[in-house]
mmCIF file with all atom_site columns, C-alpha atoms in Angstrom:
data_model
loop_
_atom_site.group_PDB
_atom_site.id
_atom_site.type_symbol
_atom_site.label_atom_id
_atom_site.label_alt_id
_atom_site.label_comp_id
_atom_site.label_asym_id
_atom_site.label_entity_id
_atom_site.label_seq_id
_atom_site.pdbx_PDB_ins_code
_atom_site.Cartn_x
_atom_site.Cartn_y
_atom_site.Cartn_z
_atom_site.occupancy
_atom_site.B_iso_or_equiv
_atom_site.pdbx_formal_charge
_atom_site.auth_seq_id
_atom_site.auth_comp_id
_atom_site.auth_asym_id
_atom_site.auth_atom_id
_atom_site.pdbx_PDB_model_num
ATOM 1   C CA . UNK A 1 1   ? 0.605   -3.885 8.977   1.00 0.00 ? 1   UNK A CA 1
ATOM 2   C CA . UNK A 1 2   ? -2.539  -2.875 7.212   1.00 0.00 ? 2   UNK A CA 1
ATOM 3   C CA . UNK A 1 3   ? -4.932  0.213  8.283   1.00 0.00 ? 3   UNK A CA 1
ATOM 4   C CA . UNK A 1 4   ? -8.526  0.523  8.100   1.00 0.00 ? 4   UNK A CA 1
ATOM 5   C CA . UNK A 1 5   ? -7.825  1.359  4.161   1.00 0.00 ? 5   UNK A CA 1
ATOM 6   C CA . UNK A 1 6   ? -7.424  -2.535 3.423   1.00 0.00 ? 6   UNK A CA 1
ATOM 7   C CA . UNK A 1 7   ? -10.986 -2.904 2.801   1.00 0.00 ? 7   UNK A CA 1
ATOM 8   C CA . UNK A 1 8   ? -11.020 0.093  0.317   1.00 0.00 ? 8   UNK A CA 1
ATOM 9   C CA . UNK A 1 9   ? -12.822 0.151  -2.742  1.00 0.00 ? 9   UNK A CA 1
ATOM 10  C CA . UNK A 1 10  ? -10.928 2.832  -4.367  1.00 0.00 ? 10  UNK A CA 1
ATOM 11  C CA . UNK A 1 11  ? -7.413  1.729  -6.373  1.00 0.00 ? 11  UNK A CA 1
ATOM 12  C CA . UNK A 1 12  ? -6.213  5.433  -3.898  1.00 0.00 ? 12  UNK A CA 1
ATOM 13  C CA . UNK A 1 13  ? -6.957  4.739  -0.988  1.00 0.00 ? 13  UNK A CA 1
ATOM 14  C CA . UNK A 1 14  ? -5.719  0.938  -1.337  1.00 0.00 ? 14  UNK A CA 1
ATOM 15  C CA . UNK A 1 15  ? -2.271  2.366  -2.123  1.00 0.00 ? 15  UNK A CA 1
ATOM 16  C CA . UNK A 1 16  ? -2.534  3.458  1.550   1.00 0.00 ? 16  UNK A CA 1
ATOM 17  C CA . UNK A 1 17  ? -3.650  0.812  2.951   1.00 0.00 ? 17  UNK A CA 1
ATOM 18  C CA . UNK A 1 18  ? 0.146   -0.615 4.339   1.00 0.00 ? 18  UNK A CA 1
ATOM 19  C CA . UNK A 1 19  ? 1.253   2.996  5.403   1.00 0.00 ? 19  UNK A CA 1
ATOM 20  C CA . UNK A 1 20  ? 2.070   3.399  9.192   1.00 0.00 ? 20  UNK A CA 1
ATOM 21  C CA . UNK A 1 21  ? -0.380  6.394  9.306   1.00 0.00 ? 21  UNK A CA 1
ATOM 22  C CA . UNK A 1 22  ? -3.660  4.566  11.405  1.00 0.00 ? 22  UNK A CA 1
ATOM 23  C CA . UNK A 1 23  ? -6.331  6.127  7.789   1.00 0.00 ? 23  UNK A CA 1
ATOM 24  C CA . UNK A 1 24  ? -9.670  6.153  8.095   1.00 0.00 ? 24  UNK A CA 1
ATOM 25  C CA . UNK A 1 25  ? -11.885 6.102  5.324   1.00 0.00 ? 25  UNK A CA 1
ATOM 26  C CA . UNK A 1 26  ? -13.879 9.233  4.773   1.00 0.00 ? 26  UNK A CA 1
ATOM 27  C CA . UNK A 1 27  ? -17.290 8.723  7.307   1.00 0.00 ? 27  UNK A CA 1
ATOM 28  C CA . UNK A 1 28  ? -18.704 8.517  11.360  1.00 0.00 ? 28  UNK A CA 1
ATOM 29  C CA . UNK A 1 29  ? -16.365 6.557  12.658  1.00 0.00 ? 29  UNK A CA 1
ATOM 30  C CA . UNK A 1 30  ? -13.169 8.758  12.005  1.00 0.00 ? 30  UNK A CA 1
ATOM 31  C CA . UNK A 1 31  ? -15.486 12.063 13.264  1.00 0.00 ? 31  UNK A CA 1
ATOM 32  C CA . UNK A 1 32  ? -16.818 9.848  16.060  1.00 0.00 ? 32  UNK A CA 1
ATOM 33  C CA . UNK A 1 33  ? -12.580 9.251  16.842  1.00 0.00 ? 33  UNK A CA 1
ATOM 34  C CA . UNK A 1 34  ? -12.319 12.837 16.819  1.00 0.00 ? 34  UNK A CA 1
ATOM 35  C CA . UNK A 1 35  ? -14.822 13.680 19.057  1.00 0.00 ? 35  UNK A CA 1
ATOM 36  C CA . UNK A 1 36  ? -13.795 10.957 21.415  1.00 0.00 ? 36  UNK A CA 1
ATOM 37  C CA . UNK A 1 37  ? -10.071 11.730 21.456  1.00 0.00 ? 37  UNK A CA 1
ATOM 38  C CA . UNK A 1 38  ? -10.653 15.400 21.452  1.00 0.00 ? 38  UNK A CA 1
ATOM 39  C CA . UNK A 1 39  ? -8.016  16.043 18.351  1.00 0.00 ? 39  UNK A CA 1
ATOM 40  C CA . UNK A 1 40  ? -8.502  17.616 15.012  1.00 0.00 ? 40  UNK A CA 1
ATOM 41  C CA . UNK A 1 41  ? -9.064  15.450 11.888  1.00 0.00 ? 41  UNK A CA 1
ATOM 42  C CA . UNK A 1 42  ? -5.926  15.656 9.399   1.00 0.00 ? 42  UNK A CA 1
ATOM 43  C CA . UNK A 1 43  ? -7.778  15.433 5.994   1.00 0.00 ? 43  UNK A CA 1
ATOM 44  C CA . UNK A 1 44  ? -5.655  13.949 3.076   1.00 0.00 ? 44  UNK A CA 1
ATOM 45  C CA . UNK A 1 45  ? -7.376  14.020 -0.244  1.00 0.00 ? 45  UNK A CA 1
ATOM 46  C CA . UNK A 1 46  ? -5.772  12.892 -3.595  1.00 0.00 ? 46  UNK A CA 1
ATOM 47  C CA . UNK A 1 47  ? -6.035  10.393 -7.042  1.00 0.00 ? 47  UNK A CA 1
ATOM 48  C CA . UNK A 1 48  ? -4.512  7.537  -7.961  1.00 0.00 ? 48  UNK A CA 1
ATOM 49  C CA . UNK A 1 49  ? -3.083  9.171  -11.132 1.00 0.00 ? 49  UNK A CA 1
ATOM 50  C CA . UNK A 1 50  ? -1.760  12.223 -9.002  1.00 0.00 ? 50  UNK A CA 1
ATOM 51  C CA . UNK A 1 51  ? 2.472   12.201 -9.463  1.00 0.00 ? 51  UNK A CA 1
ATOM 52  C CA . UNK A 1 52  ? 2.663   14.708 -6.313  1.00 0.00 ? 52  UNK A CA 1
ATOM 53  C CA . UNK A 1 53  ? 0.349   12.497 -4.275  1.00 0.00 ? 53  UNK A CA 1
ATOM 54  C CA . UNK A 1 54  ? 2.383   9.646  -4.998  1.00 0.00 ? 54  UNK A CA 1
ATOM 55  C CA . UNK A 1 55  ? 5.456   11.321 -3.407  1.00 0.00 ? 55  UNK A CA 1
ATOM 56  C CA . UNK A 1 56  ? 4.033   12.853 -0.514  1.00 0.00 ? 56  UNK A CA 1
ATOM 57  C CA . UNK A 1 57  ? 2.987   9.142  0.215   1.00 0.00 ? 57  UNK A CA 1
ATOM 58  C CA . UNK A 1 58  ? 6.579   8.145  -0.176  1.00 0.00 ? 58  UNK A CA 1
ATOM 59  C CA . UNK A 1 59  ? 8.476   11.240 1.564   1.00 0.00 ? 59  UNK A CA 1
ATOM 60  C CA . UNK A 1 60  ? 5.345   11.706 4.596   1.00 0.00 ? 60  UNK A CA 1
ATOM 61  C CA . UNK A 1 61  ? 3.054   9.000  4.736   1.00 0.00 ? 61  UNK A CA 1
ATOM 62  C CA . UNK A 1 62  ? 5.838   5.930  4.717   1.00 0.00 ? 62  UNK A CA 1
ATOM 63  C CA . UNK A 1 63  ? 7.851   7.739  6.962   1.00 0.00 ? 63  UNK A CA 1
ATOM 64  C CA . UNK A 1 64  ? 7.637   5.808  10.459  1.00 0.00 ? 64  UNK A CA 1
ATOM 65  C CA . UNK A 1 65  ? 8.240   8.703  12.687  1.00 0.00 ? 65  UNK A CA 1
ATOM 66  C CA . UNK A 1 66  ? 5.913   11.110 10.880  1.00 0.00 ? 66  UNK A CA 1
ATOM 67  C CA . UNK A 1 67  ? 3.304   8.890  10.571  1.00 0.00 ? 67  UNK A CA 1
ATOM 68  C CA . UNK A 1 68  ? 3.661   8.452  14.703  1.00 0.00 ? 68  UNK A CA 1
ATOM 69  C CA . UNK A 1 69  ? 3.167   11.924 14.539  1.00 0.00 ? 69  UNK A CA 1
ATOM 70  C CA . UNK A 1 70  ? 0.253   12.439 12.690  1.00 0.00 ? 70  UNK A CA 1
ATOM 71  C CA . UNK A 1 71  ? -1.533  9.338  14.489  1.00 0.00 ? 71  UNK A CA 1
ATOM 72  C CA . UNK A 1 72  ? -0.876  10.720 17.888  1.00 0.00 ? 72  UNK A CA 1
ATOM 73  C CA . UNK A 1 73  ? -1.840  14.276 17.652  1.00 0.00 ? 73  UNK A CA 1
ATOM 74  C CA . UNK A 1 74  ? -5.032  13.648 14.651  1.00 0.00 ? 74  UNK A CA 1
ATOM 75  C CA . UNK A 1 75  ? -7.583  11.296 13.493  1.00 0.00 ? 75  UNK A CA 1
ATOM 76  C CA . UNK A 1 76  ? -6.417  11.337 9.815   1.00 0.00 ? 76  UNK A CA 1
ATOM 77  C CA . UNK A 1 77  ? -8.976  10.862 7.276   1.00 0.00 ? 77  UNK A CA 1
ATOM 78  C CA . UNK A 1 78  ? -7.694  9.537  3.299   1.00 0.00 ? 78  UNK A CA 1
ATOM 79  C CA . UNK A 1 79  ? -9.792  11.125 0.688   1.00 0.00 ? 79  UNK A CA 1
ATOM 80  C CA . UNK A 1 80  ? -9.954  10.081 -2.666  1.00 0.00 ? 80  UNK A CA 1
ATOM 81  C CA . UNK A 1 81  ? -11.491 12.705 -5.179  1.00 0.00 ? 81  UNK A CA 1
ATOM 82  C CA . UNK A 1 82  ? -12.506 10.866 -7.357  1.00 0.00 ? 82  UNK A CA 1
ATOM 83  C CA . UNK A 1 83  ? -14.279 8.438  -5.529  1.00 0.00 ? 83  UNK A CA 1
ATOM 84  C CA . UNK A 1 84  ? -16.024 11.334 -3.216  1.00 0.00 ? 84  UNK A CA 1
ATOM 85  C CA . UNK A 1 85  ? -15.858 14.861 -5.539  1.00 0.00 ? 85  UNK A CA 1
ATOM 86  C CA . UNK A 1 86  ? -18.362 16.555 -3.102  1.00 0.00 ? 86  UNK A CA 1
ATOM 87  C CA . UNK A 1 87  ? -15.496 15.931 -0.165  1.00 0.00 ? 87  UNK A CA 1
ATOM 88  C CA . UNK A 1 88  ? -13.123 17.107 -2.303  1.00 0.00 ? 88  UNK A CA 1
ATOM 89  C CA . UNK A 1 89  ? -15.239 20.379 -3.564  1.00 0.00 ? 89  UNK A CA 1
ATOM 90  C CA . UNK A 1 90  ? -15.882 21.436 -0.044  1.00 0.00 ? 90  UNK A CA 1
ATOM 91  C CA . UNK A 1 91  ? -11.961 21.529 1.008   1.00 0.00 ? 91  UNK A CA 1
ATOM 92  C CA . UNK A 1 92  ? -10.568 22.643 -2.350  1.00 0.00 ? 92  UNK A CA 1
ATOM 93  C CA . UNK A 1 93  ? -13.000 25.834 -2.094  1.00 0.00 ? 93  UNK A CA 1
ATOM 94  C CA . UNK A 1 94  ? -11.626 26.280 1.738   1.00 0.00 ? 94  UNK A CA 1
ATOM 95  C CA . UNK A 1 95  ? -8.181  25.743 0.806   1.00 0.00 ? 95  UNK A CA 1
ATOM 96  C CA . UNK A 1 96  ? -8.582  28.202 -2.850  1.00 0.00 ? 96  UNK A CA 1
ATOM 97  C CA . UNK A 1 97  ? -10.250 30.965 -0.616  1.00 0.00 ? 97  UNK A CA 1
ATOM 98  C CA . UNK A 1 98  ? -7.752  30.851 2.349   1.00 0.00 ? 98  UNK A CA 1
ATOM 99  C CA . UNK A 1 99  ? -4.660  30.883 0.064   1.00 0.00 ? 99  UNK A CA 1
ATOM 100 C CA . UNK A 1 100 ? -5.438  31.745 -3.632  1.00 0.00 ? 100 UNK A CA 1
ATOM 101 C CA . UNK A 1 101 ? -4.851  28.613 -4.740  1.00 0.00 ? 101 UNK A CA 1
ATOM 102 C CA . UNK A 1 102 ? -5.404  24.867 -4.708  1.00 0.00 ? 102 UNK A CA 1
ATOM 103 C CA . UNK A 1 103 ? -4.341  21.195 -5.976  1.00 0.00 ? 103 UNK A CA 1
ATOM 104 C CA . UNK A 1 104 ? -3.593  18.326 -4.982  1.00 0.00 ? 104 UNK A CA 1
ATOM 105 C CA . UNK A 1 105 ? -2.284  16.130 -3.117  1.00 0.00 ? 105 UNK A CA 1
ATOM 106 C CA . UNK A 1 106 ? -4.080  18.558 -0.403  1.00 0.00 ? 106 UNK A CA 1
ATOM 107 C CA . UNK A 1 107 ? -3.834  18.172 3.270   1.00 0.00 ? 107 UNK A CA 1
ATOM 108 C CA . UNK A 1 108 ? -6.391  20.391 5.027   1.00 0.00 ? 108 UNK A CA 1
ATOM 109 C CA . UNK A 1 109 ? -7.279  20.296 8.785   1.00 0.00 ? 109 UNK A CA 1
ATOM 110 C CA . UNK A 1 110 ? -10.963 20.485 10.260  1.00 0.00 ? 110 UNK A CA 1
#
């Protein structure tokens, strides 16, 4: 079963295109699913060359019954900094000045 990721551009976010997490790309739609449903967005953002990203997407993001978690209680939003730096700047500065530090993979909610 493939997610809205399928479509991707980006070699990242096509590596999470078969995950049973329901991704949406970065854009309206997944804020207008927010809005809609009344939930928080769940904001994953990574790189294809990232060794910690990769098994987060093994150990969290494969996982059946946490990925039914995350798509009942979020709209959850793939991110891939390299393809979109300024999404990634905005939530690495939140996430450094909240808890002194930063890196990736990073999961941030909004």
């Amino acid at each position: 079963m493939t997610n809205r990721l399928a479509d991707a551009q980006s070699p990242y976010l096509l590596q999470h295109a078969d995950n049973p997490v329901d991704w949406y790309p970065w854009g309206e739609e997944a804020f207008a699913e927010a809005r809609r449903r009344d939930v928080p967005l769940l904001i994953s953002v990574g790189y294809a060359a990232c060794h910690w990203c990769h098994v987060m997407a093994h150990e969290s993001f494969e996982d059946p019954a946490t990925a039914a978690l995350m798509n009942e209680r979020f709209v959850n939003v793939k991110v891939d900094r390299e393809e979109r730096p300024d999404v990634d700047a905005v939530y690495m500065t939140a996430t450094q000045a909240t808890t002194g530090r930063g890196g990736w993979p990073m999961t941030v909610f909004a």
